[in-house]
Every structure is written in structure tokens, then in C-alpha cells.
Backbone as CSV, one residue per row, in Angstrom:
resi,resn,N_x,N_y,N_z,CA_x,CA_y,CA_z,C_x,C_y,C_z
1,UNK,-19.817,-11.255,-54.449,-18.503,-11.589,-53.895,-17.814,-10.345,-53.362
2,UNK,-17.710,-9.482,-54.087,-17.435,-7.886,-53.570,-17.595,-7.385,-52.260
3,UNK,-19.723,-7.817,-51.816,-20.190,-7.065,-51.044,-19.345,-8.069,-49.959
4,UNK,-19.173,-9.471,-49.995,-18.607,-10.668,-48.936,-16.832,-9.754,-48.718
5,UNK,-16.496,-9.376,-49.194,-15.201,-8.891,-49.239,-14.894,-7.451,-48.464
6,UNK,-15.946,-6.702,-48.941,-16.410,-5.720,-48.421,-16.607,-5.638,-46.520
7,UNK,-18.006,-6.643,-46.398,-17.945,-6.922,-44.993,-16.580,-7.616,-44.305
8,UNK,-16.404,-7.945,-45.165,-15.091,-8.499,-44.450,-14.013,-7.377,-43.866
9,UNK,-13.753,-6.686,-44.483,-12.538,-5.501,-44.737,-13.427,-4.562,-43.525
10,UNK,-14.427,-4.130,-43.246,-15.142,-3.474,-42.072,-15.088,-4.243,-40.885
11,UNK,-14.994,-5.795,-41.155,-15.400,-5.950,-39.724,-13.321,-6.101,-38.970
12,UNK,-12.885,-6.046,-39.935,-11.660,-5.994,-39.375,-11.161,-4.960,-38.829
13,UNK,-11.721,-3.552,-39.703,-11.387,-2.350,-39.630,-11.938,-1.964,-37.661
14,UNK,-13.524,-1.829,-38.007,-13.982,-1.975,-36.582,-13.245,-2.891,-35.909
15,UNK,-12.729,-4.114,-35.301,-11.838,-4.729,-34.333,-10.340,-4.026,-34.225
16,UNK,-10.318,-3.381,-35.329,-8.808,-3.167,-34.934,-8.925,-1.647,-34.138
17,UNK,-10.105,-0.810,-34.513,-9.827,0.647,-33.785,-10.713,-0.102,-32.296
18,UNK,-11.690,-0.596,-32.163,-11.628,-1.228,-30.596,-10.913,-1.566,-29.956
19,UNK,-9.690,-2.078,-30.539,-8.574,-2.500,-29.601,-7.761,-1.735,-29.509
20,UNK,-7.854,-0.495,-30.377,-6.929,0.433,-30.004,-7.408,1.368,-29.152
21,UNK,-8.908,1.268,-29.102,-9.327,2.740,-28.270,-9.338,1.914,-26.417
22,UNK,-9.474,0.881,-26.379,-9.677,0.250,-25.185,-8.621,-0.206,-24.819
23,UNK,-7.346,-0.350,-25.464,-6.379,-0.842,-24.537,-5.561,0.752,-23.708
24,UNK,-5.326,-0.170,-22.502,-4.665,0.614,-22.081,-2.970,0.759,-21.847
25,UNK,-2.836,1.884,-21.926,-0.854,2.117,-22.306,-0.116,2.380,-21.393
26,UNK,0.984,2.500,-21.051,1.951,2.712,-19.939,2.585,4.509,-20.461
27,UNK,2.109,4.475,-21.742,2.623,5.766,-21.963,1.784,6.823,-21.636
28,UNK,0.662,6.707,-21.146,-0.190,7.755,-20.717,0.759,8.787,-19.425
29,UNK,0.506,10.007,-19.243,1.603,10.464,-18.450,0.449,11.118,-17.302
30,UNK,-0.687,11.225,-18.268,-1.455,12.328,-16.893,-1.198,13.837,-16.931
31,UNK,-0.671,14.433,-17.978,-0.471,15.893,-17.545,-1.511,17.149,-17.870
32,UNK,-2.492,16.155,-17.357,-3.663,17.263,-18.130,-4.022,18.100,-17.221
33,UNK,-3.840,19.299,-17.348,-3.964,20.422,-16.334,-5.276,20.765,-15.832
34,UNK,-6.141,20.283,-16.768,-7.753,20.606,-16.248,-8.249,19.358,-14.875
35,UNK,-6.933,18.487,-14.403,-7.080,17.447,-13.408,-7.643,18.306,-12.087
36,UNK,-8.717,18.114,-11.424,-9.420,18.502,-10.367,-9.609,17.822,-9.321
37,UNK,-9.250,16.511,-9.058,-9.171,15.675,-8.024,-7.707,15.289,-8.080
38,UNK,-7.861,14.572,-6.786,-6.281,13.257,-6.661,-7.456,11.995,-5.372
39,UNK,-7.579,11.264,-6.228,-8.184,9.721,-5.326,-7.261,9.006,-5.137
40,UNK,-7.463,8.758,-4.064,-6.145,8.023,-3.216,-6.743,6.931,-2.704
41,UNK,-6.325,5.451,-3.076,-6.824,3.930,-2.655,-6.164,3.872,-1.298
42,UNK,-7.011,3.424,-0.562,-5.843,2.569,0.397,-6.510,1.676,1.189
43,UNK,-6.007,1.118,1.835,-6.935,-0.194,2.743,-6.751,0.885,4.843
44,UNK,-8.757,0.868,4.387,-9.050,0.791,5.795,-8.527,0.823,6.930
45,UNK,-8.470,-0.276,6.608,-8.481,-1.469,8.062,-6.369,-1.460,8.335
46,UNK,-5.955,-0.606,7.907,-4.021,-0.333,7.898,-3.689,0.641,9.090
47,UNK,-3.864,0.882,10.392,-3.486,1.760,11.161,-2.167,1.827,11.299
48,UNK,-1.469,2.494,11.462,-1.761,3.956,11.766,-1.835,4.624,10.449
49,UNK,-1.503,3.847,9.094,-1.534,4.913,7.752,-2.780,5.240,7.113
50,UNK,-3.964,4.538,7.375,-5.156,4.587,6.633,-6.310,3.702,7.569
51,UNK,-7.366,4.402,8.010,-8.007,3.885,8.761,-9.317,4.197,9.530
52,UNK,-10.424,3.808,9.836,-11.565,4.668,10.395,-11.407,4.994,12.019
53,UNK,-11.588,5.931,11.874,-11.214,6.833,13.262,-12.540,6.618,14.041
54,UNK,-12.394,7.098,15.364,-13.074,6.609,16.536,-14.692,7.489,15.849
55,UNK,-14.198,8.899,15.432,-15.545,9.581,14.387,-16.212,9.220,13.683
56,UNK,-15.657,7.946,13.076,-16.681,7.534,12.019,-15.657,7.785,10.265
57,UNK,-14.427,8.645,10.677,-14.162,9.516,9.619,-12.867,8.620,9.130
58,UNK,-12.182,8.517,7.959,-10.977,7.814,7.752,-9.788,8.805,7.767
59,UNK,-9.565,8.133,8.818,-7.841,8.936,9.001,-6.204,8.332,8.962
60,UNK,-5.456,9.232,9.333,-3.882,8.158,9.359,-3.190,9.079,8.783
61,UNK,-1.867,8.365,8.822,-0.634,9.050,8.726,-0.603,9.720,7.629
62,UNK,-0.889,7.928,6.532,-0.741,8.538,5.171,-1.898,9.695,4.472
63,UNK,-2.732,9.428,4.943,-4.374,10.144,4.385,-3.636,11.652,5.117
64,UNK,-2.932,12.113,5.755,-2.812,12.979,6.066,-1.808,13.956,5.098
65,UNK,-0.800,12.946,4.724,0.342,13.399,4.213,-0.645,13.164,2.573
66,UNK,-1.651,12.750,2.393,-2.453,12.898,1.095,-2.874,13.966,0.956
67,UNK,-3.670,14.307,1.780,-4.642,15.837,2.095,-3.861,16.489,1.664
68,UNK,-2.509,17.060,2.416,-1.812,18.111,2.281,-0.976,18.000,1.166
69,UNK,-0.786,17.299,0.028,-0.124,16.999,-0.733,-1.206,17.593,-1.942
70,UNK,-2.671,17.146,-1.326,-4.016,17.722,-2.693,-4.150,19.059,-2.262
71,UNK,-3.922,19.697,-1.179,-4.217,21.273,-1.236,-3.105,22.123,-2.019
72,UNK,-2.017,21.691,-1.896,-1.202,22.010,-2.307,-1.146,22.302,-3.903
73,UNK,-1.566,21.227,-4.666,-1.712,20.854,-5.719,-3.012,21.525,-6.191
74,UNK,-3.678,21.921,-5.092,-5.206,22.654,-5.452,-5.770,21.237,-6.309
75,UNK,-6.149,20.303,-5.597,-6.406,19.160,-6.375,-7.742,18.675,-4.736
76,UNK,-9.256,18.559,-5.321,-9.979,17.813,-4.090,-9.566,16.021,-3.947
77,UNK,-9.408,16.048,-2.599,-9.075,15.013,-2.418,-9.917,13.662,-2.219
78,UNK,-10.138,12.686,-3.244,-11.226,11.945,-2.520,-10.210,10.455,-2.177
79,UNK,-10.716,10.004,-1.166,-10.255,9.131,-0.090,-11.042,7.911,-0.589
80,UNK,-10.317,6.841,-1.171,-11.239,5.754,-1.522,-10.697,4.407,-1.148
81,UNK,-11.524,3.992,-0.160,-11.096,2.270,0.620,-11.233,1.364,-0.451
82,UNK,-10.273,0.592,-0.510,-10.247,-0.425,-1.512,-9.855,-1.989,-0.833
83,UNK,-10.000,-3.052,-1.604,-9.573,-4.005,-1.202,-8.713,-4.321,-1.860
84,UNK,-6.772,-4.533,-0.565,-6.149,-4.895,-1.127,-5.744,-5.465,-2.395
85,UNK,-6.020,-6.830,-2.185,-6.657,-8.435,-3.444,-6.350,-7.588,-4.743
86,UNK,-7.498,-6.257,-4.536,-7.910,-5.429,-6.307,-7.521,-4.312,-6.342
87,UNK,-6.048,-3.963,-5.301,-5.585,-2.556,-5.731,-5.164,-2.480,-6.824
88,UNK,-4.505,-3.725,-8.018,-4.198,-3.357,-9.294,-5.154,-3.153,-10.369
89,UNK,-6.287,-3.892,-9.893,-7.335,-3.408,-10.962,-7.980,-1.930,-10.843
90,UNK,-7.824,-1.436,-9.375,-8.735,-0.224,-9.158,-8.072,0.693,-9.737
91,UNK,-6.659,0.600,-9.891,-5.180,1.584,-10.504,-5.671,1.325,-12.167
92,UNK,-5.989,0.412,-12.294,-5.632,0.520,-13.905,-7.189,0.586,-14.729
93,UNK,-8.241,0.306,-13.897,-9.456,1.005,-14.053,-9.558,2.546,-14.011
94,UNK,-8.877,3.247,-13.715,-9.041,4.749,-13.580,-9.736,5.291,-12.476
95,UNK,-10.363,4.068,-11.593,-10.924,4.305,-10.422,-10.301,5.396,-9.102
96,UNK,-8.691,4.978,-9.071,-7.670,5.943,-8.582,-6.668,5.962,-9.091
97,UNK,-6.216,7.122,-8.676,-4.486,7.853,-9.284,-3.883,6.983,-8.417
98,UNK,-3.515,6.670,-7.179,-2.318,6.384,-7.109,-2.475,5.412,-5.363
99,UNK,-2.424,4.445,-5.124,-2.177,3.974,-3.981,-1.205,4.169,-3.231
100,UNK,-1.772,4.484,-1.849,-0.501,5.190,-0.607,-1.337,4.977,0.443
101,UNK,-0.628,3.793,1.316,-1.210,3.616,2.262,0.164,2.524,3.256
102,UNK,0.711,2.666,3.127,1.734,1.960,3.483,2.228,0.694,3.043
103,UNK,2.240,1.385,1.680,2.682,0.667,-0.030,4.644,0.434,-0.035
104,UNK,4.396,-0.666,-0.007,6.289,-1.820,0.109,6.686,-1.720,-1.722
105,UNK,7.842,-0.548,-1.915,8.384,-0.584,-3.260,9.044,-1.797,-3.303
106,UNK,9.692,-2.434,-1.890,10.714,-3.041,-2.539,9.716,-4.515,-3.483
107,UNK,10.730,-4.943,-4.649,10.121,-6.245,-5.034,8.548,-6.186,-5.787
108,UNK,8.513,-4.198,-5.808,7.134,-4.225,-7.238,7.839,-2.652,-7.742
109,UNK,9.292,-2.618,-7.890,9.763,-1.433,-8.697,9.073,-1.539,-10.135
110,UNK,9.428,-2.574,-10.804,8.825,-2.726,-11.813,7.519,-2.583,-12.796
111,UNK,6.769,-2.625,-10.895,5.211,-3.001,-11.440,4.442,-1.170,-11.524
112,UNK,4.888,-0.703,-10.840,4.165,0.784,-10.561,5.235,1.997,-11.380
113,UNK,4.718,3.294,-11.303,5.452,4.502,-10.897,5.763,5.042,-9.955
114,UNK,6.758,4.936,-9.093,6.796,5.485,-7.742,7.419,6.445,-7.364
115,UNK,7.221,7.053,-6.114,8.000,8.330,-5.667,9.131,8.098,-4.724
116,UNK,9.954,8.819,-4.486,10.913,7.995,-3.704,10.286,7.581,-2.703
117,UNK,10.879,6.729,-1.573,10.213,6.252,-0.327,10.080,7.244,0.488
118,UNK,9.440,7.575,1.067,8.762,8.748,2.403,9.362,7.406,3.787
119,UNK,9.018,6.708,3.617,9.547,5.841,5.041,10.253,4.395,5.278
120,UNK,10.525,4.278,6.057,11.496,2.944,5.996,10.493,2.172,7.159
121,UNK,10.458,0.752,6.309,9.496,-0.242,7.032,10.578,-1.556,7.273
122,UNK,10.373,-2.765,7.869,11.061,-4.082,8.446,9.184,-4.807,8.689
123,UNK,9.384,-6.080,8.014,8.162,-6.635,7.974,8.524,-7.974,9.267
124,UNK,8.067,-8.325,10.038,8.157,-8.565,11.457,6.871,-9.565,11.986
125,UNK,7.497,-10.408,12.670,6.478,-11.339,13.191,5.842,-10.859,15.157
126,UNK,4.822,-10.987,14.841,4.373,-10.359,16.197,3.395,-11.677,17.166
127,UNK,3.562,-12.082,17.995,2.787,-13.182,18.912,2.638,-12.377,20.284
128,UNK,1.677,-12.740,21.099,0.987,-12.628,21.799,2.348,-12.348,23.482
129,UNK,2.037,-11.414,23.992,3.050,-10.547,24.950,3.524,-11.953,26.169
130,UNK,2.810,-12.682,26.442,3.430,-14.025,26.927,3.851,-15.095,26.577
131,UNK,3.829,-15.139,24.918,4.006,-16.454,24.342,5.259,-16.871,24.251
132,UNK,5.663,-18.352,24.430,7.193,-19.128,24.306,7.636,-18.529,23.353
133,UNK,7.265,-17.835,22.287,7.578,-18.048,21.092,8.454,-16.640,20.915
134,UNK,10.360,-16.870,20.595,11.289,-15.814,20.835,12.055,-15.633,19.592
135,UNK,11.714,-16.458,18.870,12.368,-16.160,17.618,12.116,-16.828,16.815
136,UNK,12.446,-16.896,15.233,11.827,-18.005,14.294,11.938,-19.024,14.356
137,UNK,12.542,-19.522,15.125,12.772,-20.956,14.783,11.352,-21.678,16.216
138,UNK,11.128,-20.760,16.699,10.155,-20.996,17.699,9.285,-21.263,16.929
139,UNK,9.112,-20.855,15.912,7.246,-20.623,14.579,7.187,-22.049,14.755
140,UNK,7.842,-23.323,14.616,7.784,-24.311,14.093,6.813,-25.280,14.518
141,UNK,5.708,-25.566,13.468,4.254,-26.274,14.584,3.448,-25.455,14.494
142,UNK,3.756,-23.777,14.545,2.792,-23.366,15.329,2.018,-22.885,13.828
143,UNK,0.872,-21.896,14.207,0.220,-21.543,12.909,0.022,-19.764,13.030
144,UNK,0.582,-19.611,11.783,1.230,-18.076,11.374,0.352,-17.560,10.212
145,UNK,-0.591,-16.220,10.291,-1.495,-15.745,9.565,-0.398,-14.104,9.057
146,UNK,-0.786,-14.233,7.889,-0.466,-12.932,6.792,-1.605,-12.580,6.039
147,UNK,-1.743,-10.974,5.634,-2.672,-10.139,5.390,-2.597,-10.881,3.252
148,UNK,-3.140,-11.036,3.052,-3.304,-11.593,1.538,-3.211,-10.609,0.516
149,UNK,-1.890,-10.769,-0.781,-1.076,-9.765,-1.500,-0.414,-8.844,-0.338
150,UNK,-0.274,-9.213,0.725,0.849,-8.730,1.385,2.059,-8.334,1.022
151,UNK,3.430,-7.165,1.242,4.447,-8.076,1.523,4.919,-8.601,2.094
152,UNK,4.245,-8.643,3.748,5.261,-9.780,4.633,4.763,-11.394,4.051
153,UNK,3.594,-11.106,2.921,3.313,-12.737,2.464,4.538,-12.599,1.057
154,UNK,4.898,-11.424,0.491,5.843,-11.904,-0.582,7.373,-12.012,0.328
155,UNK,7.618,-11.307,1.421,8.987,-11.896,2.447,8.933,-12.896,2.808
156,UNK,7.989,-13.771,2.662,7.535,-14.662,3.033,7.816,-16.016,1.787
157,UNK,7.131,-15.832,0.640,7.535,-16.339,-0.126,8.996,-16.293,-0.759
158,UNK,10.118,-15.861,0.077,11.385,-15.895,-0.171,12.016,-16.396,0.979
159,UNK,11.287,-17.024,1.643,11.866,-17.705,2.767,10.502,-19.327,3.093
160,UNK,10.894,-20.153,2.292,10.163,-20.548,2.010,10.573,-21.738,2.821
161,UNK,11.887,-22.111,2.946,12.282,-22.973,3.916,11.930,-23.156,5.162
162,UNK,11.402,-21.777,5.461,10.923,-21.138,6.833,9.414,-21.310,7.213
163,UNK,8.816,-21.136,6.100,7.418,-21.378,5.911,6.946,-22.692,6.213
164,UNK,7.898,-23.835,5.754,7.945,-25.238,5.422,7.542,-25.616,7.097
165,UNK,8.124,-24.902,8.150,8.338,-25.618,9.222,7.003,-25.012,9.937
166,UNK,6.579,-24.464,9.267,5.117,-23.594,10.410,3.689,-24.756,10.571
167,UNK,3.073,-24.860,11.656,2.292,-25.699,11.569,0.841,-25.557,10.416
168,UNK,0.684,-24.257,10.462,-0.149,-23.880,9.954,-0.248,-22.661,9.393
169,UNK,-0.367,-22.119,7.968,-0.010,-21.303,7.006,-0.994,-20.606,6.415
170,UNK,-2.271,-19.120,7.307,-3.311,-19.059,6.783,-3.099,-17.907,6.502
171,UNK,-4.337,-16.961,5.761,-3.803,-15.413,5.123,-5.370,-15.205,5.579
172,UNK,-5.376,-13.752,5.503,-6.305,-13.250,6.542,-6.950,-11.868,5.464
173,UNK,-7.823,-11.455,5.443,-7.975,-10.128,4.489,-7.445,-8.710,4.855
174,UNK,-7.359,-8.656,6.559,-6.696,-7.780,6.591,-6.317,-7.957,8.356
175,UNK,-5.322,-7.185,9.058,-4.447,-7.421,10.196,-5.385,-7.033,11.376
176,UNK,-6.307,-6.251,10.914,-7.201,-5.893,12.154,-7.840,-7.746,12.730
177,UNK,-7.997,-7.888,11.483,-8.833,-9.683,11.675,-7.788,-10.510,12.387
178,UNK,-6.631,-10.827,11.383,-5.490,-11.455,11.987,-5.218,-11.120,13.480
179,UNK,-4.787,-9.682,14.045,-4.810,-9.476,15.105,-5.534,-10.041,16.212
180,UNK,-6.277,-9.915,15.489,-7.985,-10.587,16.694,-7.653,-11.683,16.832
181,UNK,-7.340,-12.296,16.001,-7.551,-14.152,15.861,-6.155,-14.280,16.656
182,UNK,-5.110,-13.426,16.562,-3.852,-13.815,17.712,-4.254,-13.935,19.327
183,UNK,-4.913,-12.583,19.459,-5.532,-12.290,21.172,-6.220,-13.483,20.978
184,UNK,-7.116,-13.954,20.419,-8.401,-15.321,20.771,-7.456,-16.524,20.767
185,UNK,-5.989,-16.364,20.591,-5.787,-17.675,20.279,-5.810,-18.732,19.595
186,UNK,-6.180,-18.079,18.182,-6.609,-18.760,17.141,-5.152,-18.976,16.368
187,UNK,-4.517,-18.420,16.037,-3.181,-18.470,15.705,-1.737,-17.864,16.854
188,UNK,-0.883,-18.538,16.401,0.411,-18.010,17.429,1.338,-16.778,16.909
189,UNK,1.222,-17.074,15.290,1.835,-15.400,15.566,1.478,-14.961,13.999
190,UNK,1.531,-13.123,13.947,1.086,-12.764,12.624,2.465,-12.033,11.615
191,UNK,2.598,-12.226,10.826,3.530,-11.455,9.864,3.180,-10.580,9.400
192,UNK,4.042,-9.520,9.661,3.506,-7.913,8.847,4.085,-6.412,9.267
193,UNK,3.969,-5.673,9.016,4.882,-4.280,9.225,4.890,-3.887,10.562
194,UNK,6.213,-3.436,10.512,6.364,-3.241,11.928,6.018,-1.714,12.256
195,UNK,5.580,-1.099,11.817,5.259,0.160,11.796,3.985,-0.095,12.127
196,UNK,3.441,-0.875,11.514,1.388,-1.238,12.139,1.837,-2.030,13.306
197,UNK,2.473,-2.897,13.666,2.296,-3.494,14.333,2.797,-2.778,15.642
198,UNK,3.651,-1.873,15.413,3.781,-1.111,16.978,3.081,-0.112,17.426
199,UNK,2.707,0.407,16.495,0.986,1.490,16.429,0.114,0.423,17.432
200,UNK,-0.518,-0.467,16.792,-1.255,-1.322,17.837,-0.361,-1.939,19.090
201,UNK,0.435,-2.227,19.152,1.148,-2.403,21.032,0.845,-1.208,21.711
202,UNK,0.919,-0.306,20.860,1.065,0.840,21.773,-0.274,2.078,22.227
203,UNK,-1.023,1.641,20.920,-2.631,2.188,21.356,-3.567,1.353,21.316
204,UNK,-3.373,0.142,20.824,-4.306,-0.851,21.466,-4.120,-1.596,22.509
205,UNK,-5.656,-2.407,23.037,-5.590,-3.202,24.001,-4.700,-4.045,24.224
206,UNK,-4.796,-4.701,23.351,-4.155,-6.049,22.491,-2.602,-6.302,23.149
207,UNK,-1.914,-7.187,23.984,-0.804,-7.217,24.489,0.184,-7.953,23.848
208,UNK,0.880,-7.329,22.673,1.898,-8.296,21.689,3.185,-7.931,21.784
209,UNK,3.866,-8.695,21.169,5.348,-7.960,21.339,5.524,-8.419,19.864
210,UNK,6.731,-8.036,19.029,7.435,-8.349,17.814,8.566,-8.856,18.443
211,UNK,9.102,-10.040,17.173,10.249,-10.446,17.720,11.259,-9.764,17.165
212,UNK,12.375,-10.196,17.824,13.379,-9.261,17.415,14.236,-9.211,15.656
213,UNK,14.176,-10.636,15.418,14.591,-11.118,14.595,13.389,-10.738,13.272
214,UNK,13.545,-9.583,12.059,12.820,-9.055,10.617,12.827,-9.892,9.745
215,UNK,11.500,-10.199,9.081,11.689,-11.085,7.976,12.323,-10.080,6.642
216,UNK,11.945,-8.584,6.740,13.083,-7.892,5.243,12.638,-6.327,5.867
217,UNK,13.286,-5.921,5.039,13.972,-4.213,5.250,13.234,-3.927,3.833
218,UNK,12.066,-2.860,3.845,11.974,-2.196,2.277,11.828,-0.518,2.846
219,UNK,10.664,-0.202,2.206,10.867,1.361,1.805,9.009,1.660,1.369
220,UNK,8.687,2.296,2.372,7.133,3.055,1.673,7.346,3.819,0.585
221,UNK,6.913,4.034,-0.286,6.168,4.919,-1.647,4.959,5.199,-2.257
222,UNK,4.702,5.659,-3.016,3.119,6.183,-3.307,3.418,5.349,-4.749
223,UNK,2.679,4.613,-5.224,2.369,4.026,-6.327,0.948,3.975,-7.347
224,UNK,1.898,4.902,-8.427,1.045,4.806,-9.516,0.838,3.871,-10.781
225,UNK,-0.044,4.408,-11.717,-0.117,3.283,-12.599,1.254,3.633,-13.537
226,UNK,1.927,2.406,-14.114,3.089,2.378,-14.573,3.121,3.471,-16.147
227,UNK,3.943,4.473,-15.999,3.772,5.060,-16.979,3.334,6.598,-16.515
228,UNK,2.742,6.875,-15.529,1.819,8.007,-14.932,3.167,9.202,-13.788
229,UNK,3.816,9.597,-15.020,5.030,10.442,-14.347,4.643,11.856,-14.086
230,UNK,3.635,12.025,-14.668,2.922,13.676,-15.004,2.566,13.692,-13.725
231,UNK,1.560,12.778,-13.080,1.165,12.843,-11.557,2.151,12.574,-10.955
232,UNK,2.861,11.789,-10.942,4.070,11.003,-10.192,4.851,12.297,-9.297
233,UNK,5.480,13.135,-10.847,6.168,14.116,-10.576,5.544,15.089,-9.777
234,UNK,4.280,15.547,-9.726,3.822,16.728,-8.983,3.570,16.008,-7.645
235,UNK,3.617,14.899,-7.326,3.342,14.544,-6.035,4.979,14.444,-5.723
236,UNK,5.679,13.945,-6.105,6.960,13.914,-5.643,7.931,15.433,-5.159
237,UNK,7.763,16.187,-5.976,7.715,17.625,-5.770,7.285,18.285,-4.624
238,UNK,5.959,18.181,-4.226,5.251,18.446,-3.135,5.747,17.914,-2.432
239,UNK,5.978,16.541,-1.650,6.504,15.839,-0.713,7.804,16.664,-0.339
240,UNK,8.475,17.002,-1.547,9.856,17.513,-1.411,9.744,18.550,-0.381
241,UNK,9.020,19.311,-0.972,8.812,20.369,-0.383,8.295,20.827,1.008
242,UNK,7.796,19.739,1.499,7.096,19.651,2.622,8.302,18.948,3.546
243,UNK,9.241,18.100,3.339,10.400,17.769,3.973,10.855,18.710,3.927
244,UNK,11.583,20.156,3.019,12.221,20.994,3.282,11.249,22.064,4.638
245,UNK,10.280,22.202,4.154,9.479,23.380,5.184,8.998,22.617,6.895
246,UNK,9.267,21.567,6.849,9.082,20.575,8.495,7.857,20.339,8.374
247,UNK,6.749,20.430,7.392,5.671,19.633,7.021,5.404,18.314,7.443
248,UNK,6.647,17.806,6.851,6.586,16.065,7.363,7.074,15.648,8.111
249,UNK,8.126,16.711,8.882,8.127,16.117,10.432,7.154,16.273,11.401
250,UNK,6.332,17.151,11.202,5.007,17.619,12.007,4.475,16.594,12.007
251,UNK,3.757,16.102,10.465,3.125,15.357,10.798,3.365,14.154,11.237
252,UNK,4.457,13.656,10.729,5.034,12.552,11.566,5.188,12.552,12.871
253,UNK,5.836,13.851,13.623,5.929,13.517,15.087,4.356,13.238,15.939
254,UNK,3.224,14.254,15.068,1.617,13.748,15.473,1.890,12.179,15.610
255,UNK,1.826,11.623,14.944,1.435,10.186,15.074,2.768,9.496,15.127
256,UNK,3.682,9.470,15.063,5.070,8.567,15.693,5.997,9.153,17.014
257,UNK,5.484,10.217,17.333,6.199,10.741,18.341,7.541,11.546,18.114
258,UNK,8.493,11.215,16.304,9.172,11.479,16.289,9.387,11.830,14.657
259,UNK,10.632,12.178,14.214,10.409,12.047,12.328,10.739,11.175,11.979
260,UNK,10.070,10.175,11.557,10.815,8.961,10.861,10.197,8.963,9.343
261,UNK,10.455,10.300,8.611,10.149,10.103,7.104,11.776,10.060,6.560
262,UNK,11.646,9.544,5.014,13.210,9.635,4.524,13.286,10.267,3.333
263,UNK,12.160,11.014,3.010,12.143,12.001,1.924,13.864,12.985,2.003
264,UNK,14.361,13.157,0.807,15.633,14.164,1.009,15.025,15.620,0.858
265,UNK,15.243,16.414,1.615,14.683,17.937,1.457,15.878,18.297,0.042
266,UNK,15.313,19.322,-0.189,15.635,20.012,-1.468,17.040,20.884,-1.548
């Protein structure tokens, strides 16, 4: 009866330090100085912030403002494409530090660690450069594609009245696809950042316009796993610093023509 008592009292012992060594905590901070990388998730297929270049090579706004954020830090930078759908699992797998790719704080403060916003986004419906279609109330009938875990699909889900009237309501894996399927005519118009979406009017083929009328106003940030202030902070720092020295207007005017970051210099 002893030895039955015995096994008993072990096998509890073992379940309880498994669940302590495998769960994971929000209090982890990251400040371990022997850190030698910074992996940065982001989706591909996101121009102008993350994306494969005509080289073969992945480039963009944000991958840029990454780079220079890991030299800085004396940190190698590895660049890792992810799929949207599983950016929260790839964050909380340890797979990457921190997603930045033209990442919407507003409406997931809660869910991440973030840095202040670097840019100001308006999530925006875009149809085809001749189409009837002039404002929302035009959507009605027609059929409207969003990038899946979007946020113009969570602006979306707060305007739901709006949604109600669309003919057809599909989600797409990512805007390069959606895009396509607008030019072919497959759908009438796409929801999604207006910052991608005027990158492509303006260096792609593709002949679209945005309407005038925004489905919401948020704010880019770099998002980490919740709890992860040790990294948080040294990237936030750096950024700082690079708004004070014209770092990030450089690179911004490269690819926007102008500065549209909203980092506060120091």
C-alpha cells in the first residue's frame, strides 16, 4: 500500500514540474545580454514594408528600419517570412522576437508589447481606376475581399452593418492575391492599408484608386511577445534615436518620397 502511495506522490510530483517548466509566462523580459540575433516575422507578400524584391532578396520599408535597428544593437539580423494566420504562434514559439511589418496596435494593445507607433496608417477600400464604385454605400451587391487576421478584416468587423450589404464577403491570404483577383475582375473592391495600397497605384501596373471615404485611423508598431520589455525597450530606444539623428527620415523619404514616421525624437 505504501509503494501504491508512493507512485502516486511521484507521478504528481513529475506533472507538476512539467507544467511548470513548459508553460510559458508573460513575465519573461528577455534581458539576457549574451542575445546575438533579433528575428523579425513579417509577411512577404506586404509591399512596401516587407517583401521580395525584383533580386530575389526580401526588402521594404520595415526590413530596413529592422536592419538598422540590429546593427545598432550589434544584434545579426535574421529576416523570417511568416504566415500571417500564425504570427501568434511563431511569437510565442520563440521562433521570433518580435513582428514588424506593418503591424495595426490599434485594437491588440492588450495582446502584445509594443513600441510606440513609428507610423500612422487609415485602412481603406480600393476598386479598380474605372469602377462606378465612389463610396461605401456603392459596396452594396458587390463582392469585397480582405487579407485574413487582417485589420481592415477587424475594421471591418466593427462595421458590420456595412458588411451586411456587400454582395459577397471573401478573405484572401494575402493582398498581392486579392489585388490580382480585383484587376481580373474577380471581385469589385479590396479592404486594407492605405499605405500598401498606394505603394501599388503608384509602382504597380495595376490601375486602382482608394476611395475617399477610411474604414479606421490606427498606428504601426513593432510587436512583441506580451511581457518582453527587455527587447521592447532596446528597440524602442534605437528607433528614438534614429528619429533624433534623420535616420528615419532618410529612410522614409527612400521609399515614401517624404517623412511620414511619428516616432518623437528625444
Amino acid at each position: 500500500m505504501k509503494k501504491r502511495y508512493l507512485l502516486i506522490t511521484l507521478m504528481i510530483l513529475l506533472i507538476s514540474i512539467t507544467a511548470c517548466t513548459s508553460k510559458k509566462t508573460t513575465d519573461d523580459t528577455y534581458t539576457d545580454d549574451e542575445k546575438t540575433t533579433f528575428a523579425v516575422g513579417f509577411d512577404q507578400d506586404f509591399p512596401p514594408m516587407g517583401f521580395i524584391g525584383e533580386d530575389g532578396e526580401f526588402t521594404g520599408f520595415d526590413l530596413n528600419l529592422a536592419k538598422e535597428v540590429a546593427e545598432r544593437l550589434d544584434l545579426e539580423l535574421i529576416l523570417q517570412p511568416i504566415s500571417w494566420d500564425a504570427k501568434d504562434m511563431e511569437l510565442e514559439s520563440g521562433n521570433i522576437d518580435c513582428i514588424w511589418n506593418g503591424f495595426t496596435i490599434t485594437g491588440r494593445e492588450e495582446n502584445y508589447t509594443w513600441t510606440d507607433a513609428y507610423m500612422a496608417n487609415d485602412q481603406v477600400f480600393v476598386v479598380k481606376e474605372d469602377s462606378e464604385i465612389e463610396k461605401k454605400e456603392d459596396l452594396a451587391g458587390k463582392t469585397v475581399v480582405v487579407q485574413a487576421d487582417s485589420s481592415a478584416e477587424a475594421a471591418l468587423k466593427e462595421n458590420q452593418d456595412l458588411v451586411d450589404t456587400f454582395g459577397d464577403y471573401l478573405t484572401a491570404a494575402d493582398y498581392n492575391m486579392a489585388l490580382m483577383d480585383l484587376q481580373s475582375g474577380a471581385v469589385d473592391a479590396v479592404a486594407m492599408d492605405s499605405i500598401v495600397a498606394n505603394y501599388h497605384i503608384e509602382k504597380k501596373d495595376g490601375k486602382f484608386s482608394v476611395l475617399d471615404e477610411s474604414l479606421s485611423s490606427e498606428g504601426y508598431g513593432v510587436g512583441f511577445l506580451l511581457g518582453n520589455t527587455g527587447l521592447r525597450d532596446k528597440v524602442q530606444s534605437t528607433l528614438e534615436e534614429m528619429a533624433e539623428d534623420g535616420t528615419l527620415e532618410k529612410i522614409s523619404t527612400e521609399w515614401f518620397g517624404k517623412d511620414i514616421t511619428t516616432i518623437n525624437k528625444k
